[in-house]
Coordinates of C-alpha atoms in Angstrom, one line a residue:
X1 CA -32.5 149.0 230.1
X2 CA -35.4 146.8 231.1
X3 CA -37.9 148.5 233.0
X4 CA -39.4 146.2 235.9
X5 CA -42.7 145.5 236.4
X6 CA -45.0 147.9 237.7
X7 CA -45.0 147.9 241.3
X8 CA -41.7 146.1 241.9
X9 CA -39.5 147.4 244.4
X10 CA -35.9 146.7 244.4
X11 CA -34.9 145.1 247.2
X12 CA -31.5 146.4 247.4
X13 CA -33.7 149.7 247.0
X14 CA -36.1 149.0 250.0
X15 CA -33.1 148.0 252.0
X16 CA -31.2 151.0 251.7
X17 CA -34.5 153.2 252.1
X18 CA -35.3 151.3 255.5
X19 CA -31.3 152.0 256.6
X20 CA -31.7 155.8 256.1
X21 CA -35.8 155.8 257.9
X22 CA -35.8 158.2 261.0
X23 CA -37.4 157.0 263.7
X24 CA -41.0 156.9 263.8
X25 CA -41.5 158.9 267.2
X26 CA -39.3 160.4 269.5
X27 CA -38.9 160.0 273.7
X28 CA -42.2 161.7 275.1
X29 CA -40.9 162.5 278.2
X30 CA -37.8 164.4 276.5
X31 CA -40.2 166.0 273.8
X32 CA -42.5 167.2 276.3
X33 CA -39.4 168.9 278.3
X34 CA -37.7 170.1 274.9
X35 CA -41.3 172.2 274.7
X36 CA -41.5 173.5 277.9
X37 CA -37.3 174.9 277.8
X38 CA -37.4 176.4 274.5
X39 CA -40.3 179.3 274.6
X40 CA -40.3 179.5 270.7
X41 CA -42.2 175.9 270.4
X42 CA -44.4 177.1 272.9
X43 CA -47.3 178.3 270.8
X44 CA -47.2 175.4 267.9
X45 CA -50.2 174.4 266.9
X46 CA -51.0 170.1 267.4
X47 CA -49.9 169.8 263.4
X48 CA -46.7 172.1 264.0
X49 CA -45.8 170.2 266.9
X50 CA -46.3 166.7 265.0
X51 CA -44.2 167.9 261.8
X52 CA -41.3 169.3 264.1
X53 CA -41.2 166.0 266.0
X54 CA -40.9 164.2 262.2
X55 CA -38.1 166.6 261.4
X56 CA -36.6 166.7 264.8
X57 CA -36.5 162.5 265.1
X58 CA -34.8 162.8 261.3
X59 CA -32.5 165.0 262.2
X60 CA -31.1 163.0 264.9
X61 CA -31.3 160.2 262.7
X62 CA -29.3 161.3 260.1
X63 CA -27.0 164.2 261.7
X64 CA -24.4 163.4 264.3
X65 CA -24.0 165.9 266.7
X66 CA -20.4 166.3 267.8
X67 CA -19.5 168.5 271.0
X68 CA -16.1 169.7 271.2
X69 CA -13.5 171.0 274.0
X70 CA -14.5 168.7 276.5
X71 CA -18.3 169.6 276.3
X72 CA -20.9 167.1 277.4
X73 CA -24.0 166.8 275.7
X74 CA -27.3 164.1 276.9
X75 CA -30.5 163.2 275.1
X76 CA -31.9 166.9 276.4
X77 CA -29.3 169.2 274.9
X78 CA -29.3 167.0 271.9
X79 CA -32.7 167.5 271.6
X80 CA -32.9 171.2 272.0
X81 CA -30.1 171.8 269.4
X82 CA -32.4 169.4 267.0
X83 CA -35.5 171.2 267.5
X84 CA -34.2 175.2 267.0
X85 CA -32.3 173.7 263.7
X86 CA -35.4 172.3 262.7
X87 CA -38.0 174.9 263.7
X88 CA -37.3 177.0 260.3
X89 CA -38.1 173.8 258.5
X90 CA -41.6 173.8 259.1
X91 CA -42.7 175.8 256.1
X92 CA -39.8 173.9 253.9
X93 CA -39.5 170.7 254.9
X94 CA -37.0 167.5 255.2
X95 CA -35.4 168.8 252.0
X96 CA -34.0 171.7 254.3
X97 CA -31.4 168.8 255.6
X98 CA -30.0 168.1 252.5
X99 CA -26.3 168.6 251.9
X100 CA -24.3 168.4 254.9
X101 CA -24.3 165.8 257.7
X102 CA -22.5 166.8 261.4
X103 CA -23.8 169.7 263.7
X104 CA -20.3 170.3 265.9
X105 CA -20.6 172.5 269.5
X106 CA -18.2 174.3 271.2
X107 CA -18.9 174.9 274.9
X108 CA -18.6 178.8 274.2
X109 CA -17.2 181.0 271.6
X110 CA -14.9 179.4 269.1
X111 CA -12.0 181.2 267.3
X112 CA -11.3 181.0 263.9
X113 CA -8.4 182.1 261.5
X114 CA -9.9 184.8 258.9
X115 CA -7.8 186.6 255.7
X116 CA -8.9 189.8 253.6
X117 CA -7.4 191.0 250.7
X118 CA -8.1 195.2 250.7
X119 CA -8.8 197.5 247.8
X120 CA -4.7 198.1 247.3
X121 CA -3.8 194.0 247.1
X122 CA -2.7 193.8 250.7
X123 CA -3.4 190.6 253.0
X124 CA -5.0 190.7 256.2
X125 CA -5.2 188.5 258.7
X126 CA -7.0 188.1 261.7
X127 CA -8.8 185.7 264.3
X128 CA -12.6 186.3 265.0
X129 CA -14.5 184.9 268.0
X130 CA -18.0 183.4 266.7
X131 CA -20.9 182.0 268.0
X132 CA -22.0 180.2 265.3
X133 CA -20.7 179.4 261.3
X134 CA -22.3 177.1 258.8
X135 CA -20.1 175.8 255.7
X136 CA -21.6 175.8 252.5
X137 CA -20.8 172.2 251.9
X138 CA -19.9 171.1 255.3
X139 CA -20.6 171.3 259.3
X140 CA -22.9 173.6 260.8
X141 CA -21.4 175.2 263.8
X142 CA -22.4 176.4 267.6
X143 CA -21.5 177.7 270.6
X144 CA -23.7 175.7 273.3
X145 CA -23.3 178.7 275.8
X146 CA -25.0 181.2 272.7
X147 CA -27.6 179.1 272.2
X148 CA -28.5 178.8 276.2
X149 CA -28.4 182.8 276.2
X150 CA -30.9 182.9 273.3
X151 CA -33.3 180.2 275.1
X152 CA -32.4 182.8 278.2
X153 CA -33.8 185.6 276.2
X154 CA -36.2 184.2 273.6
X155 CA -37.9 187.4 272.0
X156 CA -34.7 189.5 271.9
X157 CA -34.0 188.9 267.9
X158 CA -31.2 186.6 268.2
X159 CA -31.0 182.8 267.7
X160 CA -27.6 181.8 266.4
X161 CA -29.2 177.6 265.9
X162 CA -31.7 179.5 263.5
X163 CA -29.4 181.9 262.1
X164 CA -27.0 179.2 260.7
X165 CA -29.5 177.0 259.3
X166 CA -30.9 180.1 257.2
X167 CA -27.5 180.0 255.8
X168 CA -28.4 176.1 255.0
X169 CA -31.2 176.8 253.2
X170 CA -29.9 179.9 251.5
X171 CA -27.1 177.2 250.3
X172 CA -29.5 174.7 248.7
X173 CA -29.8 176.4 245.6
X174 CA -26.0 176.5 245.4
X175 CA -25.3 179.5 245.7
X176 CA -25.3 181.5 248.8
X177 CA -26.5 184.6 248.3
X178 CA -29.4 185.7 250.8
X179 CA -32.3 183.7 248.3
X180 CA -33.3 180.2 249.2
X181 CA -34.2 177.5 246.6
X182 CA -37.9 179.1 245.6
X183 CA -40.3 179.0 242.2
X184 CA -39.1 181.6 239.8
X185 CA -41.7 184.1 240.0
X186 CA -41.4 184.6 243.9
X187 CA -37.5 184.1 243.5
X188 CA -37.8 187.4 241.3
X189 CA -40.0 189.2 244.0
X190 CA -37.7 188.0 246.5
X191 CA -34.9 189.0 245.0
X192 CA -35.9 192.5 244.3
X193 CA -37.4 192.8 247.6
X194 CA -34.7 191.9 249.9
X195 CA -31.9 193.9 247.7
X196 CA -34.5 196.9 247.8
X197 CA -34.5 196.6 252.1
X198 CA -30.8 195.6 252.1
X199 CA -29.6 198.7 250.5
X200 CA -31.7 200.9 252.4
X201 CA -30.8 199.0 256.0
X202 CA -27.1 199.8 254.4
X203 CA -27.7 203.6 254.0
X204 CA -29.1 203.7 258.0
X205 CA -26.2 201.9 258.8
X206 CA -23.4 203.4 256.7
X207 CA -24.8 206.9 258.1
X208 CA -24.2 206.0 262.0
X209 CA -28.0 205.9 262.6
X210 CA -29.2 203.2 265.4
X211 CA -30.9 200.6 263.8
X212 CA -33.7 198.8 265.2
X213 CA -32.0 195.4 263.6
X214 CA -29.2 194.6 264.4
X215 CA -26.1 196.3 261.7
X216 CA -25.0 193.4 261.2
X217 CA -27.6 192.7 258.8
X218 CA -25.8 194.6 256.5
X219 CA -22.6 192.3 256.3
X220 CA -23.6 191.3 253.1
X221 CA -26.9 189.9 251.5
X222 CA -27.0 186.7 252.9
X223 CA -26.4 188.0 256.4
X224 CA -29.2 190.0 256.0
X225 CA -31.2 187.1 255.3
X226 CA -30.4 185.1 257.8
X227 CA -30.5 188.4 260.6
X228 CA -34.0 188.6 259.6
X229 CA -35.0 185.1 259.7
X230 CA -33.9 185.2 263.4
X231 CA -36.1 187.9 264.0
X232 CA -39.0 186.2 262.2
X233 CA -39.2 183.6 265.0
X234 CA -37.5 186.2 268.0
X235 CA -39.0 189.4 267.2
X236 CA -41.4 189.3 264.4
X237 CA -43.7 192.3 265.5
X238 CA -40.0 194.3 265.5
X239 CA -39.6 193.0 261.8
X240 CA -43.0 193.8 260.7
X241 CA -42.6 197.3 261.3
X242 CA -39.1 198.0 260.7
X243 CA -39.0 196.2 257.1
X244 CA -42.7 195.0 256.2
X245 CA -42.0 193.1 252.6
X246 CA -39.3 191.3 254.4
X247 CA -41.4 190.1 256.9
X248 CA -44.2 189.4 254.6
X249 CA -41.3 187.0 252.7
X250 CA -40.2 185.5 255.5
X251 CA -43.5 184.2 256.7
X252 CA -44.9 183.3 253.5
X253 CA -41.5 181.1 253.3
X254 CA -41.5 179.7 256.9
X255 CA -44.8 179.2 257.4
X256 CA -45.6 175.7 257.9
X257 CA -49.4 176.1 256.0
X258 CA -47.4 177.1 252.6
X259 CA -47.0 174.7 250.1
X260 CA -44.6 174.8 247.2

């Protein structure tokens, strides 16, 4: 195939590429609001704050947010939801967006229809009230009145908006499994790490003891990742002491000064 000539851009190419450019800055007036009602943007630095806008304006760009049950949604809540999905993204970037493409909110607590096979072959089934679900390959899901309790109670550990999208990013690397997409080295320190912390959170657990996270971190390994990455923005002084090579992870991996 002929190559073209060095500097030549296709124009089909540069016509597509302009269709799928975010805008280039977002509502001030809204921004400035969006910083003032959700208290864990309060402390970004100027940088921080500029790369959340860029991620914020692409994300409702290129996701459309869809409220369900009658719920109403303006440029505010919008907004909001845009900037706690994107907040994790600081350290990881635009990629962190790949792969799926509608953000849907319930008004509250949505039901779904769950199915367990047990040890002896028999079928369960059951309905489970959630607050939040993200699909591996489709919509991430939330209840509008769980993220307004989280913004209510900021530094409690819980944020269901960043809970989900760790699930995202745990999905990136196609399989979800409590490690994001990361260079091999740290993948294997990662790896070892978290199972290390996630068996012994499962022994505290298992033996009725309170746990200073919440149990259920220790639904499985990619629970436990994205439990702790709520508490990394929510409660990060908690985290540090209750599971220190965790936390050390999680902010080398969300922290919007690493490069990768």
């Amino acid at each position: 195939m002929a190559q073209l000539p060095s500097g030549h851009v296709p124009l089909i190419g540069s016509w597509f590429g302009w269709l799928k450019r975010p805008p280039h800055s977002l509502d001030t007036e809204i921004w400035a609001d969006t910083r003032r009602s959700v208290p864990l943007l309060h402390d970004l630095h100027a940088s921080s704050d500029a790369a959340l806008q860029s991620l914020v304006a692409r994300f409702l760009h290129e996701k459309t947010i869809t409220p369900l049950a009658g719920l109403v949604l303006d440029a505010r809540a919008r907004m909001q939801l845009a900037a706690l999905c994107c907040l994790p993204l600081l350290g990881f970037g635009a990629k962190g967006l790949r792969g799926w493409s509608q953000l849907l909110v319930y008004p509250d607590a949505f039901r779904v229809q769950r199915s367990h096979v047990d040890a002896a072959g028999v079928l369960h089934e059951f309905e489970d009230d959630l607050s939040g679900e993200s699909w591996e390959a489709g919509p991430l899901i939330l209840s509008w009145a769980d993220v307004q309790a989280d913004l209510a109670d900021p530094f409690a550990g819980f944020c269901v908006a960043i809970h989900e999208m760790a699930h995202k990013l745990d999905a990136l690397d196609g399989a979800m499994d409590g490690t994001p997409p990361l260079p091999r080295a740290w993948q294997r320190e990662w790896a070892a790490d978290f199972q290390r912390q996630y068996d012994a959170f499962c022994d505290e657990v298992d033996s009725g003891r309170d746990t200073a996270i919440d149990a259920y971190a220790s639904e499985s390994p990619e629970e436990f990742f994205a439990v702790t990455s709520e508490y990394h923005f929510s409660a990060p002084a908690l985290l540090q002491a209750e599971m220190p090579r965790v936390a050390a992870h999680l902010q080398r991996f969300y922290n919007p000064t690493r490069t990768m």
